[in-house]
Amino acid sequence: MADIPHEAEADLPPLEVPDVMPPHAHSWLGKWVFSQDAKYIAIQYSGTAVAIGLVALVLSWLMRLQLGFPGTFDFITPEAYYQFITMHGMIMVIYLLTAIFLGGFGNYLIPLMVGARDMVFPFVNMLSYWVYLAAVLVLVSSFFAPGGPTGAGWTLYPPQAIMSGTPGGAQAGILLMLLSLILFIIGFTMGGLNYVVTVLQARTRGMTMMRLPLTVWGIFTATVMALLAFPALFVACVMMMFDRLLGTSFFMPALVEFGEQLNYGGGTPIAFQHLFWFFGHPEVYIVALPAFGIVSDLIAVHARKNIFGYRMMVWAIVIIGGLSFIVWAHHMYVSGMHPWFGFFFATTTLIIAVPTAIKVYNWVLTLWRGDIHLTLPMLFALGFIVTFVNGGLTGLFLGNVVVDVPLSDTMFVVAHFHMVMGVAPIMVIFGAIYHWYPLITGRMLNETLGQIHFWVTFIGAYAIFFPMHYVGLVGVPRRYYELGEASFLTTPVDGLNAFITVAALVVGAAQMLFLFNLGWSIRRGRDAGHNPWRATSLEWQTPDVPPRHGNWGDRLPPVYRWAYDYSVPGAPDDFIAQNDPATPDPQAVPHGVRP
Amino acid sequence: MRMALVLVLIVVASVAFHLVSPWWWTPIASDWDYIDNTLVITFWITGLVFAAVVLFMAYCVFRFRHREGRKAEFNPENRRLEIWLSVATGIGVAAMLVPGLFVWKQFITVPDDAVEVEVFAQQWYWSYRLPGEDGQLGTSDPEYVSADNPLGVNPHDRFGADDVIVEGDLYLNLNQPVKVLLRSIDVLHNFYVPEFRAKMDMVPGMVTYYWFEPIRTGEFEVLCAEYCGISHSFMRGFVRVVEQDEYDAWLQGQPTFAEYAGAVPDPARATRVADRPEP
Amino acid sequence: MIVFLLVLATIIGLWLSRQRLASKPWLETGAPPARAEAVAVAPARLGLAVFLAVVGGLFAMLGSAFVMQIDEYPWQLVPLPRMIWFSTAALVAASLALHRAAGAARRAEPGRRDAALAAATLATLAFLAGQGLVWRALGDGGVVLSGTPAGSLVYLITGLHGLHVLGGLVALGRVWLRQAQRPGSAQARAAIALCAIYWHALLFVWLALIALFSGLANEVLALFGALLT
């Protein structure tokens, strides 16, 4: 890297932001706790997200035990069951997936991949993490509040969310939940400002938008969407808090509770649903787009081939991001909103399937005539495609308004969204961790443990959620503490439910293996060396592995090419790093591929 | 190698499960077999796509796996292939969407000969109200709810007096289209009978509806399909679809609103409106 | 809300159209072609712009909640107390003063700058006091927080707007501090300019809110509806 000829640099455009070294931490506390270095903040974010995610995992075990073996576990009362499902859903969607993709991967990868020394506002970035931590702590505290956490379902629909028929509705549970969400949104906004401005302003010389790896495109688009979508949730939370605490009636019509008239009137519960899903649907893509981006890079690196149709991939990300703001009401086909909306939202929803399908085609076409190394990241990427295609296709059932009618609010929906925004993105998270762990720690994760982890997780997760679709198809509603005698079933679903529960316990246990691997490999993993996957993108070209404070030594890397120069004809190696100015021998290039 | 095999197995197992497992929808009892048909179309199209994509992946993983000396092809994009795939996808999507929209139009267009039945939900049981002899339901408001008037029927409304109040199972006439008017007074509920396929949320403060025509007699379970608090899963009831004469016999035994509680408003009771500081 | 999203979509679209999305990056090795026009915006300014977009989203969301509520219950429209024009005038004054302060800082006229800053601070405080009086007048007029949703929304929205103004005052306080520590530094100058932008945005939001509360937004929507059908 040091011997780049200066002629090549001469015609690079100047930096948009002056190259300043971010402030050095002077104390242990400043380096590890109140760190302003995006890499440390990323690890703090991820660590917190995984920790709270473990809570959600245990909750999912408990609720599966109840569903698989109803009546066996006395301590799982209906109250407890509904508290478990609510907390599981909320933690997974917001505090784990959103936080780890944007706060974790976003913080670690954006500065490295665009060739910046750090985020543009390091102090705000640090604050973002601490506010996020506060949100998590408030959430955890609700477990210890009188009445326990809220059991309103992760959608928190009023009026039931703030009434006494719901666990935590008349106590502190719901208030702590709302407060925690408000904090999360404030914290996220701080982080989000950073990601957007960093991508826009701090790209190194030569790094045009169209040379960015798709990971950055995914995270960037998702952040922009989140910045626009989260205010809706913020408003909904504040208004509901007012309803519960100050006696306003934003979402509360005239009500009778157990024979008593309540002092509310004039509000509309559906207004909350609109606000919630105006946030909630983009949220799905806020989780999905970073996953799309990361998986594109994983496939390209490990198939030693450029991502097929890079332009199309970028357009698809942007189009999906835009469209996702006009499909929200497909969550509300049977909510009692005006039925004419059904036509509009069904159409937009099915249109969004087209760019999504293009992305899938391009992933599998990247495999075509590749040089596929079945490494752990690649295995997880393949697992992602299978589960995402499965979950995406069942989305076509639920997006098509009339097919949604019999299926909505059944276990089919639960199976669908777990497949598409639970299993699939988590596959990407695992793949990404196996891929970037060597960069973060300098060591490889243990291969044997990783193989066991992958096979159990992949096959197990499929065994959990594929049969669950059929539980819904026969008509079992979601959020049922126990089904009991059900005369509409031609074949009982008890056996299927027990099977799903056992599979869930096994898959959960496999995650412990993964956590053990993470800790064990820090000290004992095989030494990774420099760029073990032979990747082109900038994060692997840092002078030190793991990258030091400021990332790039004394000079920012200039960029000469896009991030996917794999197996270029005529090149001596099967990859050319983005900051490598060398041009392959023009004679060896087949006509029409290169100028 | 192993991965390619597993991918093939996943497709085979999924298709096999779909075809031979005993878990399939419960036999239909309303005229919404259009919905079932649209669903089956969707199953075929999506099933084909799923099998095609995963099998293609399996082939790639097998055929192009890393071997010594192998080099990937350099192929940034292929305009024609991408356009061709997008168009094919668009056609597939349209094939699912268009029938869906037609059926939806039917779903929200209530036929003229449908009779009205009000379904009334509160935590955590169902009641029903039929229009009575005048064929008109009286108005209602949560304000009027009391021990004598659990459904909150407006006692000042002349159409309300002959409304039939049903507590217990609901009887429906075979082959008579029904428009169910859905009303809740506390939280969201959802009136869902799996055999009828249709469902709609019940939202306090408004009246929602859907319609269907029962096409076979029998006893069908009512479930609440929108989470409504701790006893959500116990909020059950039954609808019986019967022949005309059995229906008439049952209807005779049900009280009208006038009979139910004397229908006299209690003047001593302060109403909600009077309680509120706002006019 | 829709209007706001359309505006944002246009901005994003314009920006995207400048990123040469149709280029084929695999054909372009070496130095990239120079950008059509390299407009370097200071990161802080861009950050503020993004933040204001988020704030705009917040108020757009509240505004659409208000519009929906009024559509359903038009009689809930709250008569605005006359006090509101006093607060408006105060906010306009604050915004203008900050504009002058930014100008004075740019021209390095410390005297004028400090006077303008002081005036802006005072005017902003007057605005907040005015809002308090508006709330009192509303309460006296029978519009209470726990009354009709439309009335509650007026309290909620003005309250959130007031909080944003308060947040701005905190930032302005930091500007004073920085001013005292390092008078006339480029950083301090930039900070005043940022404050000015923020105040202009809050003023804009406030004017939009008045239009909203007086039912103008609903009338405009009804007009569009009539034009469409």
mmCIF file of N, CA and C in Angstrom, chain C residues 79-161:
data_model
loop_
_atom_site.group_PDB
_atom_site.id
_atom_site.type_symbol
_atom_site.label_atom_id
_atom_site.label_comp_id
_atom_site.label_asym_id
_atom_site.label_seq_id
_atom_site.Cartn_x
_atom_site.Cartn_y
_atom_site.Cartn_z
ATOM 1 N N PRO C 79 -60.665 27.150 18.980
ATOM 2 C CA PRO C 79 -60.426 28.561 18.653
ATOM 3 C C PRO C 79 -59.098 29.002 19.260
ATOM 4 N N LEU C 80 -58.241 29.575 18.445
ATOM 5 C CA LEU C 80 -56.912 29.949 18.925
ATOM 6 C C LEU C 80 -56.975 31.282 19.665
ATOM 7 N N PRO C 81 -56.387 31.384 20.858
ATOM 8 C CA PRO C 81 -56.374 32.660 21.580
ATOM 9 C C PRO C 81 -55.515 33.689 20.843
ATOM 10 N N ARG C 82 -55.831 34.969 21.065
ATOM 11 C CA ARG C 82 -55.119 36.007 20.331
ATOM 12 C C ARG C 82 -53.649 36.102 20.743
ATOM 13 N N MET C 83 -53.390 35.593 21.956
ATOM 14 C CA MET C 83 -52.040 35.565 22.483
ATOM 15 C C MET C 83 -51.052 34.947 21.484
ATOM 16 N N ILE C 84 -51.591 34.065 20.643
ATOM 17 C CA ILE C 84 -50.736 33.316 19.738
ATOM 18 C C ILE C 84 -49.964 34.233 18.798
ATOM 19 N N TRP C 85 -50.561 35.390 18.463
ATOM 20 C CA TRP C 85 -49.869 36.298 17.533
ATOM 21 C C TRP C 85 -48.691 36.963 18.211
ATOM 22 N N PHE C 86 -48.806 37.142 19.536
ATOM 23 C CA PHE C 86 -47.658 37.682 20.272
ATOM 24 C C PHE C 86 -46.492 36.698 20.195
ATOM 25 N N SER C 87 -46.756 35.393 20.462
ATOM 26 C CA SER C 87 -45.649 34.417 20.404
ATOM 27 C C SER C 87 -45.071 34.346 19.010
ATOM 28 N N THR C 88 -45.956 34.411 18.022
ATOM 29 C CA THR C 88 -45.458 34.346 16.648
ATOM 30 C C THR C 88 -44.497 35.496 16.385
ATOM 31 N N ALA C 89 -44.914 36.694 16.804
ATOM 32 C CA ALA C 89 -44.056 37.858 16.583
ATOM 33 C C ALA C 89 -42.722 37.655 17.292
ATOM 34 N N ALA C 90 -42.760 37.110 18.500
ATOM 35 C CA ALA C 90 -41.518 36.908 19.248
ATOM 36 C C ALA C 90 -40.601 35.941 18.512
ATOM 37 N N LEU C 91 -41.175 34.892 17.972
ATOM 38 C CA LEU C 91 -40.348 33.890 17.288
ATOM 39 C C LEU C 91 -39.766 34.473 15.999
ATOM 40 N N VAL C 92 -40.586 35.261 15.303
ATOM 41 C CA VAL C 92 -40.077 35.908 14.093
ATOM 42 C C VAL C 92 -38.901 36.802 14.460
ATOM 43 N N ALA C 93 -39.062 37.567 15.544
ATOM 44 C CA ALA C 93 -37.995 38.467 15.979
ATOM 45 C C ALA C 93 -36.737 37.680 16.306
ATOM 46 N N ALA C 94 -36.891 36.569 17.020
ATOM 47 C CA ALA C 94 -35.734 35.767 17.398
ATOM 48 C C ALA C 94 -35.021 35.247 16.158
ATOM 49 N N SER C 95 -35.824 34.785 15.213
ATOM 50 C CA SER C 95 -35.251 34.233 13.993
ATOM 51 C C SER C 95 -34.458 35.293 13.233
ATOM 52 N N LEU C 96 -35.070 36.489 13.123
ATOM 53 C CA LEU C 96 -34.402 37.589 12.427
ATOM 54 C C LEU C 96 -33.107 37.967 13.132
ATOM 55 N N ALA C 97 -33.193 38.058 14.471
ATOM 56 C CA ALA C 97 -32.022 38.475 15.233
ATOM 57 C C ALA C 97 -30.875 37.498 15.029
ATOM 58 N N LEU C 98 -31.197 36.217 15.020
ATOM 59 C CA LEU C 98 -30.129 35.223 14.831
ATOM 60 C C LEU C 98 -29.538 35.332 13.435
ATOM 61 N N HIS C 99 -30.401 35.634 12.477
ATOM 62 C CA HIS C 99 -29.923 35.806 11.121
ATOM 63 C C HIS C 99 -28.887 36.927 11.078
ATOM 64 N N ARG C 100 -29.234 38.036 11.779
ATOM 65 C CA ARG C 100 -28.306 39.173 11.814
ATOM 66 C C ARG C 100 -27.036 38.801 12.559
ATOM 67 N N ALA C 101 -27.205 38.034 13.643
ATOM 68 C CA ALA C 101 -26.035 37.634 14.425
ATOM 69 C C ALA C 101 -25.082 36.828 13.551
ATOM 70 N N ALA C 102 -25.644 35.917 12.763
ATOM 71 C CA ALA C 102 -24.791 35.108 11.896
ATOM 72 C C ALA C 102 -24.059 36.004 10.909
ATOM 73 N N GLY C 103 -24.811 36.968 10.357
ATOM 74 C CA GLY C 103 -24.199 37.889 9.408
ATOM 75 C C GLY C 103 -23.091 38.694 10.060
ATOM 76 N N ALA C 104 -23.368 39.204 11.254
ATOM 77 C CA ALA C 104 -22.391 40.027 11.958
ATOM 78 C C ALA C 104 -21.151 39.202 12.286
ATOM 79 N N ALA C 105 -21.371 37.933 12.660
ATOM 80 C CA ALA C 105 -20.224 37.082 12.993
ATOM 81 C C ALA C 105 -19.366 36.860 11.755
ATOM 82 N N ARG C 106 -20.042 36.720 10.622
ATOM 83 C CA ARG C 106 -19.293 36.483 9.391
ATOM 84 C C ARG C 106 -18.443 37.700 9.053
ATOM 85 N N ARG C 107 -19.048 38.898 9.282
ATOM 86 C CA ARG C 107 -18.306 40.114 8.955
ATOM 87 C C ARG C 107 -17.385 40.530 10.085
ATOM 88 N N ALA C 108 -17.330 39.685 11.149
ATOM 89 C CA ALA C 108 -16.464 39.967 12.301
ATOM 90 C C ALA C 108 -16.793 41.305 12.935
ATOM 91 N N GLU C 109 -18.039 41.482 13.329
ATOM 92 C CA GLU C 109 -18.439 42.684 14.071
ATOM 93 C C GLU C 109 -18.945 42.239 15.437
ATOM 94 N N PRO C 110 -18.021 42.052 16.385
ATOM 95 C CA PRO C 110 -18.391 41.432 17.660
ATOM 96 C C PRO C 110 -19.490 42.193 18.395
ATOM 97 N N GLY C 111 -19.484 43.502 18.322
ATOM 98 C CA GLY C 111 -20.493 44.285 19.044
ATOM 99 C C GLY C 111 -21.889 43.942 18.572
ATOM 100 N N ARG C 112 -22.100 44.066 17.260
ATOM 101 C CA ARG C 112 -23.406 43.788 16.690
ATOM 102 C C ARG C 112 -23.814 42.353 16.925
ATOM 103 N N ARG C 113 -22.819 41.472 16.793
ATOM 104 C CA ARG C 113 -23.104 40.057 16.953
ATOM 105 C C ARG C 113 -23.668 39.792 18.344
ATOM 106 N N ASP C 114 -22.980 40.320 19.367
ATOM 107 C CA ASP C 114 -23.421 40.052 20.733
ATOM 108 C C ASP C 114 -24.792 40.656 20.986
ATOM 109 N N ALA C 115 -25.021 41.859 20.458
ATOM 110 C CA ALA C 115 -26.332 42.483 20.651
ATOM 111 C C ALA C 115 -27.426 41.631 20.021
ATOM 112 N N ALA C 116 -27.143 41.165 18.802
ATOM 113 C CA ALA C 116 -28.154 40.354 18.107
ATOM 114 C C ALA C 116 -28.410 39.046 18.847
ATOM 115 N N LEU C 117 -27.326 38.443 19.353
ATOM 116 C CA LEU C 117 -27.484 37.200 20.097
ATOM 117 C C LEU C 117 -28.352 37.422 21.331
ATOM 118 N N ALA C 118 -28.077 38.519 22.035
ATOM 119 C CA ALA C 118 -28.855 38.817 23.241
ATOM 120 C C ALA C 118 -30.323 39.011 22.872
ATOM 121 N N ALA C 119 -30.549 39.761 21.782
ATOM 122 C CA ALA C 119 -31.928 40.008 21.364
ATOM 123 C C ALA C 119 -32.629 38.696 21.039
ATOM 124 N N ALA C 120 -31.895 37.805 20.341
ATOM 125 C CA ALA C 120 -32.498 36.523 19.964
ATOM 126 C C ALA C 120 -32.869 35.722 21.208
ATOM 127 N N THR C 121 -31.959 35.702 22.185
ATOM 128 C CA THR C 121 -32.236 34.952 23.404
ATOM 129 C C THR C 121 -33.472 35.497 24.100
ATOM 130 N N LEU C 122 -33.523 36.826 24.219
ATOM 131 C CA LEU C 122 -34.674 37.443 24.885
ATOM 132 C C LEU C 122 -35.969 37.145 24.139
ATOM 133 N N ALA C 123 -35.923 37.287 22.831
ATOM 134 C CA ALA C 123 -37.137 37.054 22.048
ATOM 135 C C ALA C 123 -37.603 35.613 22.181
ATOM 136 N N THR C 124 -36.637 34.698 22.223
ATOM 137 C CA THR C 124 -37.012 33.288 22.365
ATOM 138 C C THR C 124 -37.658 33.035 23.716
ATOM 139 N N LEU C 125 -37.059 33.655 24.745
ATOM 140 C CA LEU C 125 -37.671 33.514 26.070
ATOM 141 C C LEU C 125 -39.088 34.077 26.057
ATOM 142 N N ALA C 126 -39.251 35.205 25.370
ATOM 143 C CA ALA C 126 -40.582 35.805 25.270
ATOM 144 C C ALA C 126 -41.539 34.845 24.569
ATOM 145 N N PHE C 127 -41.025 34.162 23.553
ATOM 146 C CA PHE C 127 -41.872 33.199 22.831
ATOM 147 C C PHE C 127 -42.353 32.115 23.791
ATOM 148 N N LEU C 128 -41.411 31.588 24.575
ATOM 149 C CA LEU C 128 -41.790 30.507 25.495
ATOM 150 C C LEU C 128 -42.811 31.000 26.516
ATOM 151 N N ALA C 129 -42.555 32.219 27.037
ATOM 152 C CA ALA C 129 -43.512 32.785 27.989
ATOM 153 C C ALA C 129 -44.871 32.948 27.316
ATOM 154 N N GLY C 130 -44.839 33.427 26.062
ATOM 155 C CA GLY C 130 -46.082 33.603 25.311
ATOM 156 C C GLY C 130 -46.829 32.287 25.168
ATOM 157 N N GLN C 131 -46.069 31.215 24.901
ATOM 158 C CA GLN C 131 -46.717 29.911 24.778
ATOM 159 C C GLN C 131 -47.385 29.507 26.086
ATOM 160 N N GLY C 132 -46.703 29.811 27.209
ATOM 161 C CA GLY C 132 -47.318 29.526 28.508
ATOM 162 C C GLY C 132 -48.649 30.251 28.639
ATOM 163 N N LEU C 133 -48.656 31.539 28.227
ATOM 164 C CA LEU C 133 -49.896 32.326 28.310
ATOM 165 C C LEU C 133 -50.962 31.758 27.375
ATOM 166 N N VAL C 134 -50.519 31.267 26.206
ATOM 167 C CA VAL C 134 -51.471 30.668 25.269
ATOM 168 C C VAL C 134 -52.149 29.470 25.928
ATOM 169 N N TRP C 135 -51.342 28.654 26.583
ATOM 170 C CA TRP C 135 -51.904 27.499 27.270
ATOM 171 C C TRP C 135 -52.905 27.926 28.327
ATOM 172 N N ARG C 136 -52.547 28.986 29.073
ATOM 173 C CA ARG C 136 -53.471 29.461 30.112
ATOM 174 C C ARG C 136 -54.773 29.913 29.496
ATOM 175 N N ALA C 137 -54.636 30.668 28.386
ATOM 176 C CA ALA C 137 -55.842 31.168 27.732
ATOM 177 C C ALA C 137 -56.707 30.011 27.226
ATOM 178 N N LEU C 138 -56.029 28.989 26.693
ATOM 179 C CA LEU C 138 -56.776 27.831 26.210
ATOM 180 C C LEU C 138 -57.543 27.176 27.356
ATOM 181 N N GLY C 139 -56.832 26.986 28.486
ATOM 182 C CA GLY C 139 -57.464 26.359 29.649
ATOM 183 C C GLY C 139 -58.654 27.172 30.129
ATOM 184 N N ASP C 140 -58.482 28.510 30.161
ATOM 185 C CA ASP C 140 -59.597 29.369 30.592
ATOM 186 C C ASP C 140 -60.773 29.249 29.628
ATOM 187 N N GLY C 141 -60.446 29.006 28.362
ATOM 188 C CA GLY C 141 -61.512 28.891 27.363
ATOM 189 C C GLY C 141 -62.191 27.530 27.383
ATOM 190 N N GLY C 142 -61.809 26.660 28.311
ATOM 191 C CA GLY C 142 -62.493 25.374 28.424
ATOM 192 C C GLY C 142 -61.812 24.254 27.662
ATOM 193 N N VAL C 143 -60.685 24.553 27.005
ATOM 194 C CA VAL C 143 -59.956 23.498 26.315
ATOM 195 C C VAL C 143 -58.943 22.934 27.300
ATOM 196 N N VAL C 144 -59.190 21.719 27.773
ATOM 197 C CA VAL C 144 -58.259 21.141 28.743
ATOM 198 C C VAL C 144 -57.539 19.963 28.107
ATOM 199 N N LEU C 145 -56.437 19.600 28.747
ATOM 200 C CA LEU C 145 -55.599 18.542 28.183
ATOM 201 C C LEU C 145 -56.362 17.234 28.054
ATOM 202 N N SER C 146 -57.177 16.907 29.070
ATOM 203 C CA SER C 146 -57.866 15.606 29.012
ATOM 204 C C SER C 146 -59.228 15.724 28.344
ATOM 205 N N GLY C 147 -59.416 16.758 27.533
ATOM 206 C CA GLY C 147 -60.697 16.932 26.861
ATOM 207 C C GLY C 147 -60.740 16.208 25.528
ATOM 208 N N THR C 148 -61.234 16.885 24.505
ATOM 209 C CA THR C 148 -61.333 16.234 23.195
ATOM 210 C C THR C 148 -59.935 15.990 22.641
ATOM 211 N N PRO C 149 -59.767 14.921 21.849
ATOM 212 C CA PRO C 149 -58.452 14.631 21.295
ATOM 213 C C PRO C 149 -57.857 15.801 20.513
ATOM 214 N N ALA C 150 -58.688 16.544 19.769
ATOM 215 C CA ALA C 150 -58.132 17.640 18.985
ATOM 216 C C ALA C 150 -57.493 18.679 19.906
ATOM 217 N N GLY C 151 -58.186 18.988 21.023
ATOM 218 C CA GLY C 151 -57.630 19.936 21.983
ATOM 219 C C GLY C 151 -56.346 19.400 22.592
ATOM 220 N N SER C 152 -56.361 18.109 22.939
ATOM 221 C CA SER C 152 -55.155 17.520 23.516
ATOM 222 C C SER C 152 -53.994 17.597 22.539
ATOM 223 N N LEU C 153 -54.329 17.399 21.254
ATOM 224 C CA LEU C 153 -53.259 17.456 20.251
ATOM 225 C C LEU C 153 -52.627 18.837 20.197
ATOM 226 N N VAL C 154 -53.466 19.879 20.343
ATOM 227 C CA VAL C 154 -52.902 21.234 20.321
ATOM 228 C C VAL C 154 -51.878 21.375 21.444
ATOM 229 N N TYR C 155 -52.246 20.914 22.633
ATOM 230 C CA TYR C 155 -51.292 20.975 23.754
ATOM 231 C C TYR C 155 -50.035 20.177 23.435
ATOM 232 N N LEU C 156 -50.249 18.957 22.961
ATOM 233 C CA LEU C 156 -49.110 18.066 22.719
ATOM 234 C C LEU C 156 -48.161 18.652 21.683
ATOM 235 N N ILE C 157 -48.744 19.123 20.575
ATOM 236 C CA ILE C 157 -47.883 19.595 19.483
ATOM 237 C C ILE C 157 -47.156 20.873 19.883
ATOM 238 N N THR C 158 -47.901 21.826 20.477
ATOM 239 C CA THR C 158 -47.210 23.053 20.888
ATOM 240 C C THR C 158 -46.170 22.737 21.952
ATOM 241 N N GLY C 159 -46.485 21.769 22.813
ATOM 242 C CA GLY C 159 -45.527 21.401 23.859
ATOM 243 C C GLY C 159 -44.248 20.847 23.262
ATOM 244 N N LEU C 160 -44.394 19.938 22.292
ATOM 245 C CA LEU C 160 -43.195 19.364 21.675
ATOM 246 C C LEU C 160 -42.399 20.436 20.935
ATOM 247 N N HIS C 161 -43.139 21.354 20.278
ATOM 248 C CA HIS C 161 -42.458 22.450 19.591
ATOM 249 C C HIS C 161 -41.685 23.292 20.595
#
